[in-house]
Amino acid sequence: MERLPIEMIAKISCYLSVADLVACSATCRTWREMFSDDMVWRRHCTLRLVEYLENTDTTIPGLQLTEHSSLSPLPEWRTRFIRENCLWNNWRQANFRRHVVASIDGIETLVIFYKNDYLVTVIFNQVQLWDVRDVPICLITDPCELDKTLDIDYVKVLNEDRILFVQSSKVSVFLISVTSSPWSLIHTFNFNERHSSESNGEKGMTPPPPDDQDDESVANKYIYVASGDYFLGVAAGYNRLLHIWNISTGEKLKEVICPIRNQNSYFTGIYYSHKPSTDFVFTMEEIREDVEESKMYFLKVRVHLYVYNVSELRFRDFTQTRMGRVYTCMIYEPYIFLKDFFNLTIYNYKTSAVVEVKPTIGNPIVFNDNVIYITEGKFKEFNVSTGTSRQLTSFSAFPMFFIACDRFIIQIINFRDFEVFEIVGRREKLMQLSISANNEYWFSDRVAVTNSMYTKKVIVEYKEEDSKRHITLLNFW
């Protein structure tokens, strides 16, 4: 064994778990050197995560990077693995520091991370920037010159240190800074401003509101998404017309009329791809007038799906029409995942082919760069690279489940207990826990945001005992 080349040791280690590698390393000094090699441990690390942890001081006790002084120092990649595993142990063992960022009298609050260590909050239309590397410190208050007469409905951090705010139909983009205020305004526009050089050719763009109360709320609210360099929006009460803007330039690119010419049809959803793409999915509902009022509302709704490419400003060839309500629509180029009451249907929209149709409970969710869903009581994983599905886990799946850190699946068993499954590659580990205040951080049914390095999580929740909405920071590193 001692004479095997390190390449062979690395190959053998592919079949060993982390616990097996640690046991091998503890056998003797020679094996410690062999099984601590960088080639062995690098494959167990998450590259972007270990680089961040290496340059970020931990505030949580328990990290141990040294061994006995008689032993040689640990190699770089095993040290990196120890840091990453310490983070995951903090998640597993509820080892975190809790900080209350703010407590507000029951008003809706927007929260978003900026570069992992900073937090942007919107409270009573007041924008604040917080340093959350340790105890939260408010760095800047009201760095943006926004319209104080309008509510801030949406906020998103874009690339190149830009931040976007939406107030009704008004969109403002600023250059974000942690050291100076006010932030520079890049541009602002009303996304439903009409395109002066383009005529719709339609009159009476607003359809009559549907009979169902839920549909009436859909027909009379703003619908928009921001992804990459593009902003797409449909204005309330004018929902047969889609507006497309370039966020980088502040230029309006196109107005798109609902392709269903029936005046009782309108845009109901816009979805961007989880994989960076210039393709967007539109859902449109058509209210059928040929169905009697006494019939089930299910029969009155026809749903249409279209894919639009914003870089080419054209519809793709893919179209689908379905009877009845669509509950979830997801795009992950080149696939569309469509969940109705009974089934999950997966399309390849570039070939217009149906890939799978499965009876499903719960909604599909992106997990570890693929998509998981429940069928026949098990979790299945759809690989978006190969276009194939496999059974992800051996355990029974429950309809109510959440995802944490692209690593843990949390599912509710009953009112007192829940399970946490850690999925790494093809290995799974079970933790059975009872619902308590200390492990509430697993649940994402509240408004919760985790930073991209999984070191911090913000929970926004309303507590009846004091009738306040609390912004709470959980620091796992």
Short mmCIF file of C-alpha atoms in Angstrom, two decimals:
data_model
loop_
_atom_site.label_atom_id
_atom_site.label_comp_id
_atom_site.label_asym_id
_atom_site.label_seq_id
_atom_site.Cartn_x
_atom_site.Cartn_y
_atom_site.Cartn_z
CA MET A 1 0.00 0.00 0.00
CA GLU A 2 2.82 2.40 0.89
CA ARG A 3 4.29 2.00 -2.59
CA LEU A 4 1.15 2.86 -4.52
CA PRO A 5 1.37 6.13 -6.49
CA ILE A 6 -0.77 8.98 -5.20
CA GLU A 7 -2.91 8.79 -8.38
CA MET A 8 -3.90 5.25 -7.37
CA ILE A 9 -4.64 6.35 -3.80
CA ALA A 10 -6.85 9.12 -5.19
CA LYS A 11 -8.67 6.57 -7.35
CA ILE A 12 -9.25 4.28 -4.35
CA SER A 13 -10.51 7.23 -2.30
CA CYS A 14 -13.33 7.78 -4.81
CA TYR A 15 -15.01 4.69 -3.37
CA LEU A 16 -14.57 5.80 0.27
CA SER A 17 -16.75 8.07 2.37
CA VAL A 18 -15.32 10.99 4.31
CA ALA A 19 -15.54 8.89 7.49
CA ASP A 20 -13.55 6.13 5.73
CA LEU A 21 -10.87 8.64 4.69
CA VAL A 22 -10.57 9.98 8.23
CA ALA A 23 -10.21 6.42 9.54
CA CYS A 24 -7.49 5.67 6.97
CA SER A 25 -5.67 8.87 7.89
CA ALA A 26 -5.68 7.85 11.55
CA THR A 27 -4.13 4.41 10.90
CA CYS A 28 -0.47 5.48 10.88
CA ARG A 29 1.78 8.37 9.85
CA THR A 30 2.38 6.93 6.39
CA TRP A 31 -1.31 6.48 5.67
CA ARG A 32 -1.97 9.93 7.13
CA GLU A 33 0.33 11.44 4.51
CA MET A 34 -1.18 9.39 1.68
CA PHE A 35 -4.84 9.98 2.55
CA SER A 36 -4.34 13.67 3.33
CA ASP A 37 -3.08 14.48 -0.14
CA ASP A 38 -4.74 17.36 -2.01
CA MET A 39 -5.87 15.02 -4.80
CA VAL A 40 -7.90 13.02 -2.27
CA TRP A 41 -9.67 15.91 -0.54
CA ARG A 42 -10.25 18.39 -3.36
CA ARG A 43 -13.08 16.31 -4.82
CA HIS A 44 -14.97 16.59 -1.51
CA CYS A 45 -14.88 20.40 -1.49
CA THR A 46 -17.17 23.00 -3.02
CA LEU A 47 -14.71 25.25 -4.83
CA ARG A 48 -16.47 28.62 -4.59
CA LEU A 49 -17.45 27.95 -0.97
CA VAL A 50 -14.02 26.93 0.36
CA GLU A 51 -12.40 29.96 -1.25
CA TYR A 52 -14.90 32.24 0.49
CA LEU A 53 -14.52 30.52 3.89
CA GLU A 54 -10.74 30.67 3.64
CA ASN A 55 -10.90 34.48 3.46
CA THR A 56 -13.73 35.01 5.97
CA ASP A 57 -13.22 34.84 9.72
CA THR A 58 -15.68 32.65 11.59
CA THR A 59 -17.64 34.02 14.56
CA ILE A 60 -18.78 30.56 15.68
CA PRO A 61 -16.48 28.62 18.05
CA GLY A 62 -15.48 25.03 17.26
CA LEU A 63 -13.25 25.30 14.18
CA GLN A 64 -10.05 23.28 14.73
CA LEU A 65 -7.40 23.38 11.97
CA THR A 66 -4.35 22.03 13.83
CA GLU A 67 -3.36 18.60 15.08
CA HIS A 68 -0.63 17.47 17.49
CA SER A 69 2.57 19.50 17.16
CA SER A 70 4.53 16.34 16.29
CA LEU A 71 2.55 15.90 13.09
CA SER A 72 3.16 17.74 9.86
CA PRO A 73 0.69 20.53 8.97
CA LEU A 74 -2.45 19.50 7.14
CA PRO A 75 -2.35 20.01 3.37
CA GLU A 76 -4.31 22.87 1.80
CA TRP A 77 -7.35 20.98 0.53
CA ARG A 78 -7.91 18.94 3.67
CA THR A 79 -7.79 22.20 5.65
CA ARG A 80 -10.30 23.68 3.24
CA PHE A 81 -12.55 20.65 3.64
CA ILE A 82 -12.44 21.02 7.44
CA ARG A 83 -13.65 24.62 7.15
CA GLU A 84 -16.51 23.63 4.87
CA ASN A 85 -17.49 20.66 7.02
CA CYS A 86 -17.48 22.93 10.07
CA LEU A 87 -20.08 25.10 8.33
CA TRP A 88 -22.26 22.08 7.55
CA ASN A 89 -21.90 20.85 11.16
CA ASN A 90 -23.20 24.21 12.33
CA TRP A 91 -26.29 23.73 10.15
CA ARG A 92 -26.76 20.13 11.34
CA GLN A 93 -26.38 20.97 15.04
CA ALA A 94 -28.20 24.34 15.11
CA ASN A 95 -24.92 26.02 16.00
CA PHE A 96 -25.46 29.65 15.04
CA ARG A 97 -25.61 33.13 16.47
CA ARG A 98 -28.97 34.85 16.39
CA HIS A 99 -29.28 38.62 15.96
CA VAL A 100 -32.45 40.70 15.71
CA VAL A 101 -31.92 43.21 12.92
CA ALA A 102 -35.21 45.06 13.39
CA SER A 103 -38.73 44.74 14.84
CA ILE A 104 -41.55 46.53 13.03
CA ASP A 105 -45.25 47.00 13.67
CA GLY A 106 -46.69 44.37 11.35
CA ILE A 107 -45.83 45.84 7.96
CA GLU A 108 -44.55 43.96 4.94
CA THR A 109 -40.75 44.01 4.72
CA LEU A 110 -38.33 43.34 1.87
CA VAL A 111 -34.93 41.82 2.61
CA ILE A 112 -32.11 40.87 0.23
CA PHE A 113 -28.41 40.00 0.58
CA TYR A 114 -25.67 41.96 -1.15
CA LYS A 115 -22.33 40.13 -1.59
CA ASN A 116 -23.00 37.61 1.22
CA ASP A 117 -21.97 39.95 4.06
CA TYR A 118 -24.34 42.88 3.57
CA LEU A 119 -28.10 43.14 3.84
CA VAL A 120 -30.51 45.54 2.15
CA THR A 121 -33.81 46.06 3.99
CA VAL A 122 -36.90 48.02 2.97
CA ILE A 123 -39.04 49.02 5.97
CA PHE A 124 -41.82 51.62 5.65
CA ASN A 125 -40.29 52.47 2.26
CA GLN A 126 -37.02 53.27 4.04
CA VAL A 127 -34.00 51.60 2.47
CA GLN A 128 -31.14 50.58 4.76
CA LEU A 129 -27.81 48.85 4.14
CA TRP A 130 -26.47 46.60 6.96
CA ASP A 131 -23.06 45.08 7.60
CA VAL A 132 -23.86 41.56 8.87
CA ARG A 133 -20.38 40.05 9.04
CA ASP A 134 -20.90 39.81 12.81
CA VAL A 135 -23.38 41.80 14.90
CA PRO A 136 -25.57 43.71 12.39
CA ILE A 137 -24.54 47.34 11.96
CA CYS A 138 -26.58 49.82 9.92
CA LEU A 139 -24.15 51.48 7.53
CA ILE A 140 -26.43 53.66 5.41
CA THR A 141 -30.03 54.86 5.69
CA ASP A 142 -32.00 56.08 2.65
CA PRO A 143 -29.17 55.97 0.11
CA CYS A 144 -31.64 56.16 -2.81
CA GLU A 145 -33.69 59.10 -3.99
CA LEU A 146 -36.91 57.18 -4.58
CA ASP A 147 -40.47 58.41 -4.98
CA LYS A 148 -41.77 58.58 -1.39
CA THR A 149 -45.39 58.65 -2.59
CA LEU A 150 -45.11 55.08 -3.95
CA ASP A 151 -44.57 51.81 -2.11
CA ILE A 152 -41.46 49.78 -2.90
CA ASP A 153 -42.92 46.54 -4.22
CA TYR A 154 -39.75 44.73 -5.31
CA VAL A 155 -35.98 44.94 -4.92
CA LYS A 156 -33.24 42.91 -6.61
CA VAL A 157 -29.45 43.09 -6.61
CA LEU A 158 -28.13 42.84 -10.18
CA ASN A 159 -24.62 42.16 -11.41
CA GLU A 160 -21.99 44.90 -11.62
CA ASP A 161 -23.03 46.31 -8.21
CA ARG A 162 -26.42 47.50 -9.42
CA ILE A 163 -29.65 47.37 -7.45
CA LEU A 164 -33.16 47.61 -8.91
CA PHE A 165 -36.30 48.91 -7.20
CA VAL A 166 -39.88 48.67 -8.51
CA GLN A 167 -42.56 51.08 -7.27
CA SER A 168 -45.87 50.35 -8.98
CA SER A 169 -44.76 50.68 -12.64
CA LYS A 170 -41.68 52.81 -11.93
CA VAL A 171 -38.31 51.04 -12.18
CA SER A 172 -35.12 52.63 -10.77
CA VAL A 173 -31.59 51.26 -11.04
CA PHE A 174 -28.79 52.52 -8.75
CA LEU A 175 -25.08 51.81 -8.32
CA ILE A 176 -24.84 50.25 -4.87
CA SER A 177 -22.01 51.18 -2.47
CA VAL A 178 -21.14 50.17 1.11
CA THR A 179 -19.06 53.26 1.78
CA SER A 180 -20.87 56.22 0.29
CA SER A 181 -24.33 57.74 0.05
CA PRO A 182 -26.36 58.72 -1.87
CA TRP A 183 -26.09 55.93 -4.43
CA SER A 184 -25.74 57.06 -8.02
CA LEU A 185 -28.91 56.74 -10.09
CA ILE A 186 -28.11 54.92 -13.34
CA HIS A 187 -31.54 55.34 -14.90
CA THR A 188 -35.25 55.20 -14.17
CA PHE A 189 -38.28 54.42 -16.34
CA ASN A 190 -41.97 53.60 -16.15
CA PHE A 191 -42.03 50.12 -17.63
CA ASN A 192 -45.59 50.51 -19.01
CA GLU A 193 -44.67 53.70 -20.88
CA ARG A 194 -45.93 53.27 -24.43
CA HIS A 195 -43.50 52.66 -27.27
CA SER A 196 -43.83 55.76 -29.43
CA SER A 197 -42.62 54.08 -32.63
CA GLU A 198 -44.79 50.99 -32.40
CA SER A 199 -48.53 50.59 -32.83
CA ASN A 200 -50.47 47.78 -31.21
CA GLY A 201 -53.19 47.51 -33.76
CA GLU A 202 -55.62 46.55 -31.00
CA LYS A 203 -58.24 48.51 -29.14
CA GLY A 204 -59.71 47.73 -25.78
CA MET A 205 -56.65 45.95 -24.46
CA THR A 206 -58.20 45.31 -21.06
CA PRO A 207 -60.30 42.11 -20.89
CA PRO A 208 -63.38 41.91 -18.69
CA PRO A 209 -62.49 40.57 -15.23
CA PRO A 210 -63.22 36.84 -14.74
CA ASP A 211 -65.96 35.68 -12.41
CA ASP A 212 -63.58 33.97 -9.97
CA GLN A 213 -62.21 36.30 -7.29
CA ASP A 214 -58.69 34.86 -7.50
CA ASP A 215 -58.60 35.43 -11.23
CA GLU A 216 -59.77 38.98 -10.78
CA SER A 217 -56.74 39.64 -8.56
CA VAL A 218 -54.46 38.15 -11.23
CA ALA A 219 -56.00 40.28 -13.96
CA ASN A 220 -55.57 43.49 -12.01
CA LYS A 221 -52.04 43.35 -10.63
CA TYR A 222 -48.61 44.12 -12.01
CA ILE A 223 -46.65 41.12 -13.28
CA TYR A 224 -42.91 41.48 -13.91
CA VAL A 225 -39.52 39.76 -13.72
CA ALA A 226 -35.93 41.02 -13.88
CA SER A 227 -33.28 38.62 -15.13
CA GLY A 228 -29.86 39.31 -16.59
CA ASP A 229 -30.07 42.55 -18.57
CA TYR A 230 -33.82 42.36 -19.12
CA PHE A 231 -36.96 43.57 -17.40
CA LEU A 232 -40.33 42.24 -18.59
CA GLY A 233 -43.59 43.55 -17.22
CA VAL A 234 -47.36 43.59 -17.67
CA ALA A 235 -49.30 46.50 -16.19
CA ALA A 236 -52.41 46.10 -14.06
CA GLY A 237 -55.60 46.59 -16.05
CA TYR A 238 -53.67 46.56 -19.33
CA ASN A 239 -52.70 42.95 -19.29
CA ARG A 240 -52.81 42.07 -22.99
CA LEU A 241 -49.62 44.06 -23.52
CA LEU A 242 -46.11 43.01 -22.43
CA HIS A 243 -43.28 45.55 -22.11
CA ILE A 244 -39.61 44.51 -22.57
CA TRP A 245 -36.75 46.74 -21.37
CA ASN A 246 -32.96 46.53 -21.34
CA ILE A 247 -31.94 47.20 -17.73
CA SER A 248 -28.34 48.08 -18.61
CA THR A 249 -29.26 50.84 -21.05
CA GLY A 250 -32.69 51.85 -19.78
CA GLU A 251 -34.00 51.39 -23.32
CA LYS A 252 -37.39 49.96 -24.18
CA LEU A 253 -36.91 47.13 -26.67
CA LYS A 254 -40.37 45.89 -27.55
CA GLU A 255 -44.09 45.81 -26.87
CA VAL A 256 -45.61 42.37 -27.31
CA ILE A 257 -49.33 41.91 -27.78
CA CYS A 258 -50.89 38.80 -26.27
CA PRO A 259 -50.76 36.31 -29.18
CA ILE A 260 -54.19 34.93 -28.29
CA ARG A 261 -56.47 37.30 -30.15
CA ASN A 262 -59.53 36.50 -28.08
CA GLN A 263 -60.24 39.65 -26.02
CA ASN A 264 -60.95 37.43 -23.01
CA SER A 265 -57.31 36.30 -22.87
CA TYR A 266 -54.45 38.00 -21.05
CA PHE A 267 -50.93 37.46 -19.65
CA THR A 268 -50.92 35.77 -16.23
CA GLY A 269 -47.27 34.83 -15.66
CA ILE A 270 -43.70 35.53 -16.78
CA TYR A 271 -40.94 33.08 -15.82
CA TYR A 272 -37.18 33.31 -16.32
CA SER A 273 -34.80 30.38 -16.66
CA HIS A 274 -32.90 29.09 -13.62
CA LYS A 275 -30.01 28.59 -16.00
CA PRO A 276 -28.82 31.96 -17.40
CA SER A 277 -30.75 32.38 -20.63
CA THR A 278 -32.55 34.95 -22.76
CA ASP A 279 -35.60 32.66 -23.02
CA PHE A 280 -38.70 33.44 -20.94
CA VAL A 281 -41.96 31.50 -20.59
CA PHE A 282 -45.27 33.36 -20.73
CA THR A 283 -48.53 31.90 -19.48
CA MET A 284 -51.82 33.28 -20.76
CA GLU A 285 -55.33 32.45 -19.64
CA GLU A 286 -58.30 32.50 -21.96
CA ILE A 287 -61.80 32.65 -20.50
CA ARG A 288 -64.12 30.62 -22.74
CA GLU A 289 -67.45 32.24 -23.48
CA ASP A 290 -68.90 29.06 -24.96
CA VAL A 291 -69.09 27.38 -21.53
CA GLU A 292 -72.22 27.89 -19.45
CA GLU A 293 -71.85 29.80 -16.19
CA SER A 294 -73.25 26.80 -14.31
CA LYS A 295 -70.38 24.59 -15.47
CA MET A 296 -67.24 24.06 -13.42
CA TYR A 297 -64.82 26.96 -13.64
CA PHE A 298 -62.14 24.41 -14.52
CA LEU A 299 -63.81 24.04 -17.91
CA LYS A 300 -63.94 27.77 -18.52
CA VAL A 301 -60.18 28.35 -18.41
CA ARG A 302 -57.81 27.52 -21.23
CA VAL A 303 -54.09 28.09 -20.49
CA HIS A 304 -51.59 28.87 -23.26
CA LEU A 305 -47.79 28.66 -22.98
CA TYR A 306 -45.30 30.48 -25.18
CA VAL A 307 -41.52 30.88 -25.06
CA TYR A 308 -40.07 34.26 -25.98
CA ASN A 309 -36.40 35.01 -26.72
CA VAL A 310 -35.60 38.57 -25.66
CA SER A 311 -32.23 38.78 -27.43
CA GLU A 312 -33.93 38.04 -30.77
CA LEU A 313 -37.26 39.65 -29.76
CA ARG A 314 -39.33 36.81 -31.13
CA PHE A 315 -41.46 33.88 -30.04
CA ARG A 316 -39.95 30.42 -30.36
CA ASP A 317 -41.88 27.71 -32.16
CA PHE A 318 -42.95 26.02 -28.92
CA THR A 319 -46.60 26.50 -27.89
CA GLN A 320 -48.89 24.50 -25.63
CA THR A 321 -52.59 24.85 -24.83
CA ARG A 322 -54.17 23.12 -21.83
CA MET A 323 -57.58 23.00 -20.22
CA GLY A 324 -57.73 23.99 -16.57
CA ARG A 325 -55.46 25.77 -14.16
CA VAL A 326 -51.65 25.49 -14.13
CA TYR A 327 -50.28 25.60 -10.58
CA THR A 328 -46.54 25.75 -11.26
CA CYS A 329 -44.53 26.69 -14.31
CA MET A 330 -40.74 26.54 -14.30
CA ILE A 331 -38.17 27.01 -17.05
CA TYR A 332 -34.66 25.60 -16.92
CA GLU A 333 -33.24 25.87 -20.42
CA PRO A 334 -34.10 23.92 -22.54
CA TYR A 335 -36.87 22.42 -20.38
CA ILE A 336 -40.24 23.59 -19.10
CA PHE A 337 -41.77 21.96 -16.01
CA LEU A 338 -45.55 22.30 -15.85
CA LYS A 339 -47.50 21.18 -12.78
CA ASP A 340 -51.28 20.91 -12.94
CA PHE A 341 -53.64 19.34 -10.41
CA PHE A 342 -52.58 15.77 -11.21
CA ASN A 343 -49.32 15.60 -13.17
CA LEU A 344 -45.93 17.11 -13.81
CA THR A 345 -45.19 17.43 -17.53
CA ILE A 346 -41.65 18.12 -18.73
CA TYR A 347 -41.15 19.58 -22.22
CA ASN A 348 -38.03 20.25 -24.23
CA TYR A 349 -39.23 23.54 -25.67
CA LYS A 350 -36.45 23.72 -28.27
CA THR A 351 -37.66 20.47 -29.88
CA SER A 352 -41.31 20.76 -28.69
CA ALA A 353 -41.01 17.18 -27.39
CA VAL A 354 -42.69 15.83 -24.26
CA VAL A 355 -39.91 14.34 -22.13
CA GLU A 356 -41.91 12.99 -19.16
CA VAL A 357 -45.40 12.98 -17.70
CA LYS A 358 -45.57 11.84 -14.07
CA PRO A 359 -48.27 11.88 -11.38
CA THR A 360 -46.90 14.31 -8.80
CA ILE A 361 -47.63 15.72 -5.37
CA GLY A 362 -46.03 18.99 -4.39
CA ASN A 363 -44.22 21.34 -6.74
CA PRO A 364 -40.92 20.78 -8.57
CA ILE A 365 -37.94 22.57 -6.99
CA VAL A 366 -34.42 23.33 -8.19
CA PHE A 367 -31.97 21.32 -6.10
CA ASN A 368 -28.21 21.23 -6.64
CA ASP A 369 -28.49 22.53 -10.23
CA ASN A 370 -31.13 19.96 -11.18
CA VAL A 371 -34.89 19.68 -10.57
CA ILE A 372 -36.49 17.35 -8.04
CA TYR A 373 -40.11 16.29 -7.71
CA ILE A 374 -42.16 13.60 -5.93
CA THR A 375 -43.70 10.70 -7.79
CA GLU A 376 -44.79 7.28 -6.51
CA GLY A 377 -43.82 8.32 -2.97
CA LYS A 378 -40.15 8.98 -3.81
CA PHE A 379 -38.01 11.94 -4.78
CA LYS A 380 -36.93 11.91 -8.40
CA GLU A 381 -34.16 14.08 -9.80
CA PHE A 382 -34.36 15.35 -13.37
CA ASN A 383 -30.87 15.99 -14.72
CA VAL A 384 -31.05 19.08 -16.93
CA SER A 385 -27.75 18.19 -18.62
CA THR A 386 -28.75 14.69 -19.75
CA GLY A 387 -32.54 15.09 -19.89
CA THR A 388 -33.06 11.95 -17.79
CA SER A 389 -34.54 11.19 -14.36
CA ARG A 390 -33.30 8.96 -11.57
CA GLN A 391 -34.52 8.14 -8.10
CA LEU A 392 -32.75 10.58 -5.80
CA THR A 393 -33.45 9.02 -2.40
CA SER A 394 -34.49 5.76 -0.83
CA PHE A 395 -36.72 7.31 1.84
CA SER A 396 -40.45 7.98 1.54
CA ALA A 397 -41.31 11.50 0.41
CA PHE A 398 -43.97 13.72 2.00
CA PRO A 399 -45.86 16.49 0.15
CA MET A 400 -44.64 19.30 2.43
CA PHE A 401 -40.90 19.69 1.99
CA PHE A 402 -38.31 22.45 1.86
CA ILE A 403 -34.78 22.85 0.53
CA ALA A 404 -31.78 24.29 2.38
CA CYS A 405 -28.33 25.07 0.96
CA ASP A 406 -28.82 22.79 -2.07
CA ARG A 407 -27.80 20.02 0.32
CA PHE A 408 -30.65 19.31 2.74
CA ILE A 409 -34.24 18.19 2.14
CA ILE A 410 -36.55 18.95 5.05
CA GLN A 411 -39.99 17.34 5.17
CA ILE A 412 -42.80 17.61 7.69
CA ILE A 413 -44.05 14.29 9.04
CA ASN A 414 -46.68 15.51 11.50
CA PHE A 415 -47.36 18.46 13.79
CA ARG A 416 -44.45 17.54 16.09
CA ASP A 417 -41.75 15.92 14.00
CA PHE A 418 -39.82 16.45 10.80
CA GLU A 419 -36.94 14.83 8.97
CA VAL A 420 -33.81 16.37 7.51
CA PHE A 421 -32.01 14.41 4.79
CA GLU A 422 -28.53 15.45 3.76
CA ILE A 423 -27.90 14.53 0.13
CA VAL A 424 -24.30 14.56 -1.11
CA GLY A 425 -23.82 12.84 -4.45
CA ARG A 426 -25.49 9.47 -4.10
CA ARG A 427 -25.14 9.34 -0.32
CA GLU A 428 -27.92 10.33 2.05
CA LYS A 429 -27.98 10.85 5.80
CA LEU A 430 -31.08 11.12 8.00
CA MET A 431 -31.71 13.38 10.99
CA GLN A 432 -35.05 13.05 12.80
CA LEU A 433 -35.93 16.17 14.79
CA SER A 434 -38.82 17.60 16.76
CA ILE A 435 -40.26 20.98 15.90
CA SER A 436 -38.94 23.54 18.39
CA ALA A 437 -37.80 27.15 18.51
CA ASN A 438 -34.14 26.12 18.23
CA ASN A 439 -34.48 24.27 14.91
CA GLU A 440 -37.06 26.49 13.24
CA TYR A 441 -34.32 27.73 10.92
CA TRP A 442 -34.84 24.67 8.71
CA PHE A 443 -38.23 25.86 7.53
CA SER A 444 -38.64 28.20 4.59
CA ASP A 445 -42.40 28.73 4.65
CA ARG A 446 -41.74 32.09 6.28
CA VAL A 447 -40.07 34.80 4.27
CA ALA A 448 -36.50 33.53 4.47
CA VAL A 449 -33.37 34.38 2.51
CA THR A 450 -30.02 32.55 2.62
CA ASN A 451 -26.88 34.12 1.20
CA SER A 452 -25.15 32.40 -1.71
CA MET A 453 -22.41 30.93 0.51
CA TYR A 454 -24.92 29.49 3.02
CA THR A 455 -23.21 31.18 5.97
CA LYS A 456 -26.14 33.43 6.90
CA LYS A 457 -29.91 33.25 6.80
CA VAL A 458 -32.48 35.98 7.38
CA ILE A 459 -35.94 35.06 8.61
CA VAL A 460 -38.79 37.58 8.44
CA GLU A 461 -41.72 36.50 10.57
CA TYR A 462 -44.77 37.96 12.24
CA LYS A 463 -45.22 37.11 15.92
CA GLU A 464 -48.65 37.40 17.46
CA GLU A 465 -47.36 37.86 21.02
CA ASP A 466 -46.11 41.37 20.28
CA SER A 467 -47.90 42.02 16.94
CA LYS A 468 -44.57 42.83 15.31
CA ARG A 469 -42.68 41.64 12.28
CA HIS A 470 -39.14 40.58 13.20
CA ILE A 471 -36.10 40.49 10.92
CA THR A 472 -33.76 37.91 12.43
CA LEU A 473 -30.24 37.08 11.24
CA LEU A 474 -28.83 33.59 11.82
CA ASN A 475 -25.05 33.47 11.43
CA PHE A 476 -23.64 29.97 10.83
CA TRP A 477 -20.03 31.08 10.32
#
